Amino acid sequence: MRSYVALALAGFTTLAGAACSQQTPLQKAVALLNAEQVKAVQVVASGKNFSVGQNYTSTDAWPEVTVKNYTALISFDTNSSRVELVREMGAVMPKGGGAPFFGEQRQVQVVSGDYAWNVPAMPGAPAAPAPDAQPERMLAIWTTPTGFVKAAMANNATSTPNGTSADVSFMVGGKHKVEGTINEAGQVEKVRTWIDQPIVGDMLVETTYSDYKDVGGGVIRPTHLVQTQDGFPSLDLTISAVTVNPAVDITVPDNVKAFQPPPVNVTADKLANGVFYLKGGTHHSLAIEMADHIVVVDTPNNQARAEAVLAKAKEVIPNKPVRYVVTSHHHWDHLGGIRAAIAEGATIVTHESNKAFLERVAMTPHTIRPDKQSEVKNAAKVQTVGDDDKLTDGKRVIELHRLQGYDHTGDMLVVYLPAEGILGEPDAFTPPAMPGAALIPPAVPSAKALADNIKRLKLNVKTIAPFHGNRLTTVAEVEKAANPAVATR
Ligand SMILES: [Zn+2]
């Protein structure tokens, strides 16, 4: 990425001589933002961000989280940035998903060249490598107004008049298309780019900049930005201060440089005859043997995880095809490998509210990072479930029940095997590593919803296999967690 910068400076030198009246919108933007002289910026803002992929149903907007403070330090010269967010959450989460937290949460997200990492809250703790976040964070630098203008100059942007504005377009890193609109005042109004997302593929990230003002010392910048991802707002910030050319000292930690992602690991615990609990990562699955096929519940995270889950299911239940993949719910962490399941030829069993979404998912272009489904192009086979349904081969019964009164998601299907007394459930209750430890307040209503639904449905549950955490649990533990006040009496 450093090569942009050298090229950019050469471009600016030529531009500096152009007379005002003949300036194109891009040249005006260079002048307005003083982009030749800007090598780094610090932006202080507040507003909200949104939990992308965690909407209440697959057609709702992303759930909103308050951002009390947002500070971004960006170096265009070194292609690096450090973004610190202080987010705030009360005792009740907004409707939808997202990792539960309570009170203030500080997140520090860094990128430098090819490396991305998070700085943990605990002082002295090692940086947490975040290689999957690198493209998004790198593109965030080149989609700021100044970054956009610099990258446009450095990457032989094409500029097409659009009324009095110009549509400017170029490629970053040879892989990511960036497009934007600059108005006749030289204001960058809108920037679009696309990042790879395992489910929706080449995902549009669009940022709209407005309310250009003198933010101090003659520095003109937009003071409001709204970003959308896959069509819904993902970030909405009001900018209070911009510092030009602050000192930036971002060094890639050695452990981030040395990091190799661990190989995908799927383990299988036998819960009953023909019933396997597939673990080994952050998100668990189930494989259930039927007379002449296999039912898998959840192909999470991404294609690699999903393929490993499908392979493990076929290893522990040999000589049978995976004919059905049940999706517990549509949240992107649990749905991440769904295209691998579609490519496998499995029928996807899901709540009826997800049908249109999954049919779209089967067709989305994945040009940035092609996956198996982009080669085989299977049409999605979707079998929908209402509130209660079952899969059976005449012998084994797999009941599917939608959790009611559950604000985490409107389409959560829990999986109940009546003969075995096994309940598979994602997200509603994750047993704490230390049995008996209290849940944080926003996690209590989810546990309560699960306990209430088990009661409502009169399920005779002996074992709960949660899709997060590292152990099985029981209805008694869920009920205790759901009623913390009673438990301490
Ligand atoms: Zn979820």
Coordinates of C-alpha atoms and ligand atoms in Angstrom, one line a residue:
M1 CA 0.0 0.0 0.0
R2 CA 2.9 2.3 0.5
S3 CA 3.3 2.7 -3.2
Y4 CA 0.0 4.7 -3.3
V5 CA 1.7 7.5 -1.4
A6 CA 4.7 8.0 -3.6
L7 CA 2.4 8.1 -6.6
A8 CA -0.1 10.3 -4.9
L9 CA 2.5 13.0 -4.2
A10 CA 3.6 13.0 -7.8
G11 CA -0.1 13.5 -8.8
F12 CA -0.6 16.4 -6.4
T13 CA 2.4 18.2 -7.7
T14 CA 0.9 18.3 -11.2
L15 CA -2.5 19.4 -9.8
A16 CA -1.1 22.2 -7.8
G17 CA -0.6 24.2 -10.9
A18 CA -4.1 23.9 -12.2
A19 CA -6.1 27.1 -12.2
C20 CA -9.2 27.2 -10.0
S21 CA -11.8 27.7 -12.7
Q22 CA -10.7 24.6 -14.7
Q23 CA -10.5 22.4 -11.7
T24 CA -12.4 19.1 -11.8
P25 CA -14.4 18.0 -8.7
L26 CA -11.5 15.7 -7.8
Q27 CA -9.0 18.6 -8.0
K28 CA -11.3 20.8 -6.0
A29 CA -11.5 18.0 -3.3
V30 CA -7.7 17.9 -3.2
A31 CA -7.6 21.6 -2.6
L32 CA -10.6 21.7 -0.1
L33 CA -9.1 18.9 2.0
N34 CA -5.6 20.2 1.6
A35 CA -4.8 16.6 0.8
E36 CA -1.3 17.3 -0.4
Q37 CA -0.2 18.3 3.0
V38 CA -2.3 15.9 5.0
K39 CA -0.4 12.8 6.0
A40 CA -2.4 11.8 9.0
V41 CA -5.6 12.8 10.8
Q42 CA -7.2 12.2 14.1
V43 CA -11.0 12.3 14.2
V44 CA -13.0 12.5 17.4
A45 CA -16.7 11.7 17.2
S46 CA -19.7 10.1 18.9
G47 CA -22.9 8.4 17.8
K48 CA -23.8 4.8 17.3
N49 CA -22.6 1.7 15.6
F50 CA -24.7 -1.3 14.7
S51 CA -24.2 -5.1 15.1
V52 CA -24.0 -6.1 11.5
G53 CA -25.5 -9.6 10.8
Q54 CA -27.3 -9.6 14.1
N55 CA -30.8 -8.2 13.2
Y56 CA -33.9 -9.4 14.9
T57 CA -35.2 -11.0 11.7
S58 CA -33.4 -11.2 8.3
T59 CA -35.3 -8.2 7.1
D60 CA -34.7 -5.8 10.0
A61 CA -32.1 -3.2 10.4
W62 CA -28.9 -4.0 12.4
P63 CA -29.3 -3.5 16.2
E64 CA -28.0 -0.1 17.4
V65 CA -25.4 0.4 20.1
T66 CA -24.4 3.8 21.6
V67 CA -20.9 4.9 20.9
K68 CA -20.0 7.5 23.6
N69 CA -16.6 8.2 22.1
Y70 CA -15.0 7.3 18.8
T71 CA -11.4 8.3 18.2
A72 CA -9.7 7.4 14.9
L73 CA -6.0 8.0 14.3
I74 CA -5.2 7.4 10.7
S75 CA -1.8 7.6 8.9
F76 CA -2.1 7.7 5.1
D77 CA 1.6 7.5 4.8
T78 CA 1.9 4.2 6.5
N79 CA -1.5 2.8 5.6
S80 CA -2.3 2.3 9.3
S81 CA -5.1 3.3 11.7
R82 CA -6.1 2.9 15.3
V83 CA -9.8 3.2 16.2
E84 CA -10.9 3.4 19.8
L85 CA -14.5 3.1 20.6
V86 CA -16.2 3.4 24.0
R87 CA -19.6 1.7 23.6
E88 CA -22.4 1.7 26.2
M89 CA -25.0 -0.9 27.1
G90 CA -27.7 -0.9 29.7
A91 CA -29.3 -4.0 31.4
V92 CA -31.4 -4.7 28.3
M93 CA -29.9 -5.3 24.9
P94 CA -31.5 -3.7 21.8
K95 CA -33.8 -6.2 20.0
G96 CA -31.5 -8.5 18.0
G97 CA -28.1 -10.1 18.6
G98 CA -24.6 -9.0 19.2
A99 CA -22.2 -10.1 21.9
P100 CA -23.8 -9.2 25.2
F101 CA -21.9 -6.7 27.3
F102 CA -22.9 -4.4 30.2
G103 CA -21.9 -0.9 31.1
E104 CA -19.0 0.6 29.1
Q105 CA -17.0 -1.4 26.7
R106 CA -13.7 -0.1 25.2
Q107 CA -12.6 -1.6 21.9
V108 CA -9.3 -0.7 20.2
Q109 CA -9.1 -1.9 16.5
V110 CA -5.8 -1.4 14.7
V111 CA -4.6 -2.0 11.1
S112 CA -1.2 -1.5 9.6
G113 CA -0.5 -2.7 6.1
D114 CA -1.3 -6.3 5.9
Y115 CA -1.8 -6.7 9.6
A116 CA -4.9 -6.2 11.8
W117 CA -5.3 -6.7 15.5
N118 CA -7.3 -5.7 18.6
V119 CA -5.8 -4.3 21.7
P120 CA -7.3 -6.1 24.7
A121 CA -8.8 -4.1 27.6
M122 CA -6.5 -5.8 30.1
P123 CA -3.3 -3.7 30.4
G124 CA -0.2 -5.8 29.3
A125 CA -2.3 -8.5 27.6
P126 CA -0.9 -9.4 24.2
A127 CA -2.5 -8.0 21.1
A128 CA -5.2 -10.2 19.6
P129 CA -4.5 -10.8 15.9
A130 CA -7.6 -10.1 13.7
P131 CA -6.5 -11.0 10.2
D132 CA -10.1 -11.3 8.9
A133 CA -10.7 -7.6 9.8
Q134 CA -7.8 -6.4 7.7
P135 CA -9.6 -5.7 4.4
E136 CA -12.4 -3.7 6.1
R137 CA -10.0 -1.7 8.3
M138 CA -7.7 -1.0 5.4
L139 CA -10.6 0.1 3.2
A140 CA -11.8 2.3 6.0
I141 CA -8.6 4.4 5.6
W142 CA -9.1 4.8 1.8
T143 CA -12.8 5.6 2.1
T144 CA -12.4 8.6 4.4
P145 CA -12.6 11.8 2.3
T146 CA -8.9 12.5 2.4
G147 CA -8.0 8.8 1.9
F148 CA -10.4 8.6 -1.0
V149 CA -8.9 11.6 -2.7
K150 CA -5.3 10.4 -2.1
A151 CA -6.1 6.9 -3.3
A152 CA -7.9 8.2 -6.4
M153 CA -4.9 10.2 -7.4
A154 CA -2.5 7.3 -6.8
N155 CA -4.6 4.6 -8.5
N156 CA -5.3 6.3 -11.9
A157 CA -9.0 6.9 -11.0
T158 CA -11.5 7.3 -13.8
S159 CA -13.7 10.3 -13.3
T160 CA -17.1 10.5 -15.0
P161 CA -19.2 13.8 -14.9
N162 CA -22.6 13.3 -13.2
G163 CA -24.3 16.6 -13.5
T164 CA -22.1 19.1 -11.7
S165 CA -20.6 16.3 -9.6
A166 CA -18.1 13.6 -10.7
D167 CA -18.2 9.8 -10.1
V168 CA -14.7 8.7 -9.3
S169 CA -13.7 5.1 -9.4
F170 CA -10.5 3.1 -8.8
M171 CA -9.1 -0.2 -7.4
V172 CA -7.3 -0.5 -4.1
G173 CA -4.8 -3.3 -3.7
G174 CA -5.8 -4.7 -7.1
K175 CA -8.8 -6.4 -5.4
H176 CA -11.2 -3.9 -4.0
K177 CA -13.2 -1.5 -6.1
V178 CA -13.8 1.9 -4.6
E179 CA -16.2 4.4 -6.1
G180 CA -17.3 7.8 -4.9
T181 CA -19.1 11.0 -5.7
I182 CA -17.5 14.4 -5.4
N183 CA -19.7 17.4 -5.8
E184 CA -18.9 20.7 -7.5
A185 CA -17.7 22.2 -4.3
G186 CA -15.1 19.4 -4.0
Q187 CA -16.9 17.7 -1.2
V188 CA -16.7 13.9 -1.1
E189 CA -20.3 13.0 -0.6
K190 CA -20.5 9.3 -0.9
V191 CA -17.9 6.5 -1.1
R192 CA -18.7 2.8 -1.9
T193 CA -16.6 -0.2 -1.6
W194 CA -17.1 -4.0 -1.3
I195 CA -15.7 -6.4 1.2
D196 CA -15.9 -10.2 1.3
Q197 CA -18.5 -11.6 3.6
P198 CA -18.9 -15.4 3.7
I199 CA -22.7 -15.2 3.5
V200 CA -23.6 -12.2 1.4
G201 CA -20.4 -12.2 -0.7
D202 CA -19.2 -9.0 -2.2
M203 CA -20.9 -6.8 0.5
L204 CA -21.5 -3.2 -0.3
V205 CA -20.1 -0.7 2.3
E206 CA -21.4 2.8 1.5
T207 CA -20.4 5.9 3.5
T208 CA -22.2 9.2 3.1
Y209 CA -20.4 12.3 4.3
S210 CA -22.3 15.5 5.0
D211 CA -22.3 18.8 7.0
Y212 CA -18.9 20.0 5.8
K213 CA -17.7 22.7 8.1
D214 CA -14.6 24.5 9.3
V215 CA -13.6 22.2 12.2
G216 CA -10.9 24.7 13.4
G217 CA -8.0 26.5 11.8
G218 CA -9.5 26.5 8.4
V219 CA -9.7 22.7 8.2
I220 CA -12.8 21.8 6.3
R221 CA -14.2 18.4 6.9
P222 CA -17.6 16.6 7.0
T223 CA -19.0 16.5 10.5
H224 CA -21.5 13.7 9.9
L225 CA -21.0 10.3 8.4
V226 CA -23.5 7.4 7.9
Q227 CA -22.2 4.1 6.8
T228 CA -24.3 1.2 5.6
Q229 CA -23.3 -2.5 5.2
D230 CA -25.5 -4.7 3.1
G231 CA -28.1 -2.0 3.0
F232 CA -28.6 -1.1 6.7
P233 CA -26.8 1.5 8.8
S234 CA -23.6 0.2 10.4
L235 CA -22.1 3.4 11.7
D236 CA -23.5 6.9 12.4
L237 CA -21.1 9.4 13.7
T238 CA -21.2 13.1 14.5
I239 CA -17.6 14.4 14.3
S240 CA -16.6 17.0 16.9
A241 CA -12.9 17.5 16.2
V242 CA -10.3 16.8 13.5
T243 CA -6.6 17.2 14.0
V244 CA -4.4 17.3 10.9
N245 CA -1.0 15.6 11.0
P246 CA -0.9 14.4 14.5
A247 CA 1.9 12.1 15.5
V248 CA 1.1 8.5 14.7
D249 CA 3.1 5.7 16.2
I250 CA 1.5 2.4 15.2
T251 CA 3.9 -0.6 15.3
V252 CA 2.8 -4.1 14.4
P253 CA 3.3 -6.3 17.5
D254 CA 5.7 -9.3 17.1
N255 CA 2.9 -11.8 18.0
V256 CA 0.7 -10.3 15.3
K257 CA 3.4 -10.6 12.7
A258 CA 4.1 -14.2 13.7
F259 CA 0.5 -15.2 13.9
Q260 CA -0.7 -18.2 11.9
P261 CA -4.4 -19.0 12.1
P262 CA -4.9 -22.3 13.9
P263 CA -6.2 -25.2 11.7
V264 CA -9.9 -25.7 11.8
N265 CA -10.6 -28.3 14.4
V266 CA -13.9 -30.2 14.7
T267 CA -14.3 -32.7 17.6
A268 CA -17.3 -35.1 18.0
D269 CA -18.8 -36.0 21.4
K270 CA -21.4 -38.8 21.2
L271 CA -24.5 -37.7 23.2
A272 CA -26.6 -40.7 22.3
N273 CA -26.7 -43.4 19.6
G274 CA -26.3 -41.5 16.3
V275 CA -26.3 -38.1 18.0
F276 CA -23.0 -36.1 17.9
Y277 CA -22.1 -32.8 19.4
L278 CA -19.6 -31.2 17.0
K279 CA -17.3 -28.8 18.9
G280 CA -13.7 -27.6 18.7
G281 CA -14.3 -23.9 17.7
T282 CA -16.4 -21.0 18.9
H283 CA -19.7 -22.3 17.5
H284 CA -20.9 -25.8 17.9
S285 CA -23.1 -28.0 15.7
L286 CA -25.0 -31.2 15.9
A287 CA -24.9 -34.2 13.6
I288 CA -27.9 -36.6 13.8
E289 CA -28.1 -40.0 12.1
M290 CA -31.3 -40.8 10.3
A291 CA -32.2 -44.1 8.4
D292 CA -30.6 -43.1 5.2
H293 CA -29.1 -39.7 5.7
I294 CA -27.6 -37.2 8.1
V295 CA -29.2 -34.0 9.6
V296 CA -26.6 -31.3 10.6
V297 CA -27.7 -28.4 12.8
D298 CA -25.7 -25.3 12.0
T299 CA -22.8 -24.8 9.6
P300 CA -21.3 -21.7 11.4
N301 CA -18.5 -19.1 11.0
N302 CA -17.4 -19.5 7.4
Q303 CA -16.9 -22.0 4.5
A304 CA -13.8 -23.6 6.1
R305 CA -15.6 -24.4 9.4
A306 CA -18.7 -25.5 7.6
E307 CA -16.8 -27.9 5.3
A308 CA -15.0 -29.4 8.3
V309 CA -18.3 -29.8 10.2
L310 CA -19.9 -31.6 7.2
A311 CA -16.8 -33.8 6.8
K312 CA -16.8 -34.7 10.5
A313 CA -20.5 -35.5 10.4
K314 CA -19.8 -37.9 7.5
E315 CA -16.9 -39.4 9.3
V316 CA -18.8 -40.2 12.5
I317 CA -21.9 -41.3 10.6
P318 CA -20.3 -43.1 7.6
N319 CA -21.9 -43.9 4.2
K320 CA -24.8 -41.5 4.5
P321 CA -25.2 -38.1 2.8
V322 CA -25.9 -34.9 4.6
R323 CA -29.4 -34.3 3.3
Y324 CA -30.6 -31.6 5.7
V325 CA -28.9 -28.7 7.3
V326 CA -31.0 -27.0 9.9
T327 CA -30.1 -23.3 10.6
S328 CA -30.8 -22.5 14.2
H329 CA -31.3 -18.8 13.2
H330 CA -30.1 -16.3 10.6
H331 CA -27.4 -14.5 12.6
W332 CA -24.3 -14.3 10.5
D333 CA -21.9 -16.0 13.0
H334 CA -24.2 -19.2 13.0
L335 CA -25.0 -18.9 9.3
G336 CA -21.5 -18.2 8.1
G337 CA -21.0 -21.6 6.3
I338 CA -24.5 -21.8 4.8
R339 CA -23.1 -21.6 1.3
A340 CA -21.0 -24.7 1.9
A341 CA -24.2 -26.5 2.9
I342 CA -25.9 -25.3 -0.2
A343 CA -22.9 -26.3 -2.3
E344 CA -23.1 -29.7 -0.6
G345 CA -26.6 -30.1 -2.1
A346 CA -28.3 -30.2 1.3
T347 CA -31.9 -28.9 1.9
I348 CA -31.7 -26.0 4.3
V349 CA -34.3 -26.2 7.0
T350 CA -35.0 -22.8 8.4
H351 CA -37.7 -20.5 9.9
E352 CA -40.0 -19.2 7.2
S353 CA -38.8 -15.6 7.7
N354 CA -35.4 -16.6 6.2
K355 CA -36.5 -18.1 2.9
A356 CA -36.1 -15.0 0.7
F357 CA -32.8 -14.2 2.4
L358 CA -31.3 -17.7 1.8
E359 CA -32.4 -17.7 -1.8
R360 CA -30.6 -14.4 -2.2
V361 CA -27.5 -15.8 -0.4
A362 CA -27.3 -18.7 -2.8
M363 CA -27.0 -16.2 -5.7
T364 CA -24.8 -13.4 -4.3
P365 CA -21.6 -12.8 -6.2
H366 CA -18.4 -13.8 -4.3
T367 CA -15.8 -12.3 -6.7
I368 CA -13.5 -11.0 -4.0
R369 CA -13.1 -14.4 -2.5
P370 CA -14.7 -17.1 -4.6
D371 CA -16.1 -20.0 -2.6
K372 CA -17.3 -23.4 -3.7
Q373 CA -20.9 -22.3 -4.2
S374 CA -19.7 -19.7 -6.7
E375 CA -18.4 -22.6 -8.8
V376 CA -21.3 -25.1 -8.4
K377 CA -24.0 -22.5 -8.3
N378 CA -26.6 -24.8 -6.7
A379 CA -30.1 -23.3 -6.3
A380 CA -31.0 -23.1 -2.7
K381 CA -33.3 -25.8 -1.5
V382 CA -35.2 -24.3 1.4
Q383 CA -37.6 -26.1 3.6
T384 CA -39.4 -23.7 5.9
V385 CA -40.6 -24.1 9.5
G386 CA -43.3 -22.1 11.3
D387 CA -43.4 -22.1 15.1
D388 CA -43.2 -25.9 15.5
D389 CA -42.2 -28.7 13.2
K390 CA -40.3 -31.9 13.0
L391 CA -38.0 -34.0 10.8
T392 CA -38.4 -37.7 11.0
D393 CA -37.5 -40.9 9.2
G394 CA -40.4 -42.7 10.8
K395 CA -38.2 -43.8 13.7
R396 CA -36.1 -40.9 15.0
V397 CA -37.9 -37.6 15.6
I398 CA -36.2 -34.2 15.6
E399 CA -38.5 -31.5 16.9
L400 CA -37.9 -27.9 15.9
H401 CA -39.5 -25.2 18.0
R402 CA -39.2 -21.4 17.5
L403 CA -38.5 -19.7 20.8
Q404 CA -41.3 -17.2 21.7
G405 CA -40.7 -14.0 23.6
Y406 CA -37.0 -14.1 22.8
D407 CA -35.6 -10.7 21.9
H408 CA -32.2 -12.0 20.6
T409 CA -33.8 -13.2 17.4
G410 CA -37.3 -13.8 16.0
D411 CA -36.4 -17.0 14.2
M412 CA -34.5 -19.1 16.8
L413 CA -35.2 -22.8 16.3
V414 CA -34.2 -25.0 19.1
V415 CA -33.7 -28.7 18.3
Y416 CA -35.3 -31.3 20.6
L417 CA -34.9 -35.0 20.4
P418 CA -37.8 -36.4 22.5
A419 CA -36.5 -40.0 22.7
E420 CA -33.1 -38.9 23.9
G421 CA -34.2 -35.8 26.0
I422 CA -31.5 -33.7 24.2
L423 CA -32.0 -30.0 23.5
G424 CA -29.7 -28.1 21.1
E425 CA -29.8 -24.4 21.6
P426 CA -27.6 -21.6 20.4
D427 CA -27.1 -18.2 22.2
A428 CA -30.1 -18.3 24.6
F429 CA -27.9 -19.7 27.4
T430 CA -24.2 -20.2 27.3
P431 CA -23.0 -21.9 30.5
P432 CA -20.3 -19.9 32.2
A433 CA -16.9 -21.6 32.4
M434 CA -17.3 -21.6 36.2
P435 CA -20.6 -23.4 37.0
G436 CA -23.0 -21.2 39.0
A437 CA -21.3 -17.9 38.0
A438 CA -23.9 -15.2 37.6
L439 CA -24.7 -14.0 34.0
I440 CA -24.3 -10.3 33.1
P441 CA -27.7 -8.5 33.3
P442 CA -28.4 -8.4 29.5
A443 CA -27.9 -12.2 29.3
V444 CA -30.5 -13.0 31.9
P445 CA -33.6 -12.3 29.8
S446 CA -32.3 -14.8 27.1
A447 CA -31.9 -17.5 29.7
K448 CA -35.3 -16.7 31.0
A449 CA -36.8 -17.0 27.5
L450 CA -35.2 -20.4 27.1
A451 CA -36.5 -21.7 30.5
D452 CA -40.0 -20.3 29.8
N453 CA -40.1 -22.0 26.4
I454 CA -39.0 -25.4 27.8
K455 CA -41.8 -25.1 30.3
R456 CA -44.4 -23.9 27.7
L457 CA -43.5 -26.7 25.3
K458 CA -43.4 -29.3 28.2
L459 CA -40.1 -30.6 26.9
N460 CA -38.6 -33.4 29.0
V461 CA -35.0 -32.2 28.6
K462 CA -32.3 -34.3 30.2
T463 CA -29.3 -32.7 28.5
I464 CA -28.9 -29.3 26.9
A465 CA -26.2 -29.0 24.3
P466 CA -25.4 -25.3 24.0
F467 CA -23.8 -24.1 20.7
H468 CA -21.4 -21.9 22.7
G469 CA -19.3 -22.6 25.8
N470 CA -17.4 -25.7 26.6
R471 CA -19.8 -28.0 28.5
L472 CA -23.3 -29.5 28.4
T473 CA -25.8 -28.1 30.8
T474 CA -29.2 -28.8 32.4
V475 CA -32.6 -27.1 32.7
A476 CA -31.9 -26.6 36.4
E477 CA -28.8 -24.5 35.6
V478 CA -30.7 -22.5 33.0
E479 CA -33.6 -21.8 35.5
K480 CA -31.1 -20.7 38.1
A481 CA -29.4 -18.4 35.7
A482 CA -32.7 -17.0 34.6
N483 CA -33.7 -16.1 38.1
P484 CA -30.6 -14.6 39.7
A485 CA -32.5 -12.9 42.6
V486 CA -34.2 -16.1 43.6
A487 CA -30.9 -18.0 43.4
T488 CA -29.1 -15.8 45.9
R489 CA -31.8 -16.0 48.5
Ligands
ZN1 ZN -27.6 -15.2 17.6

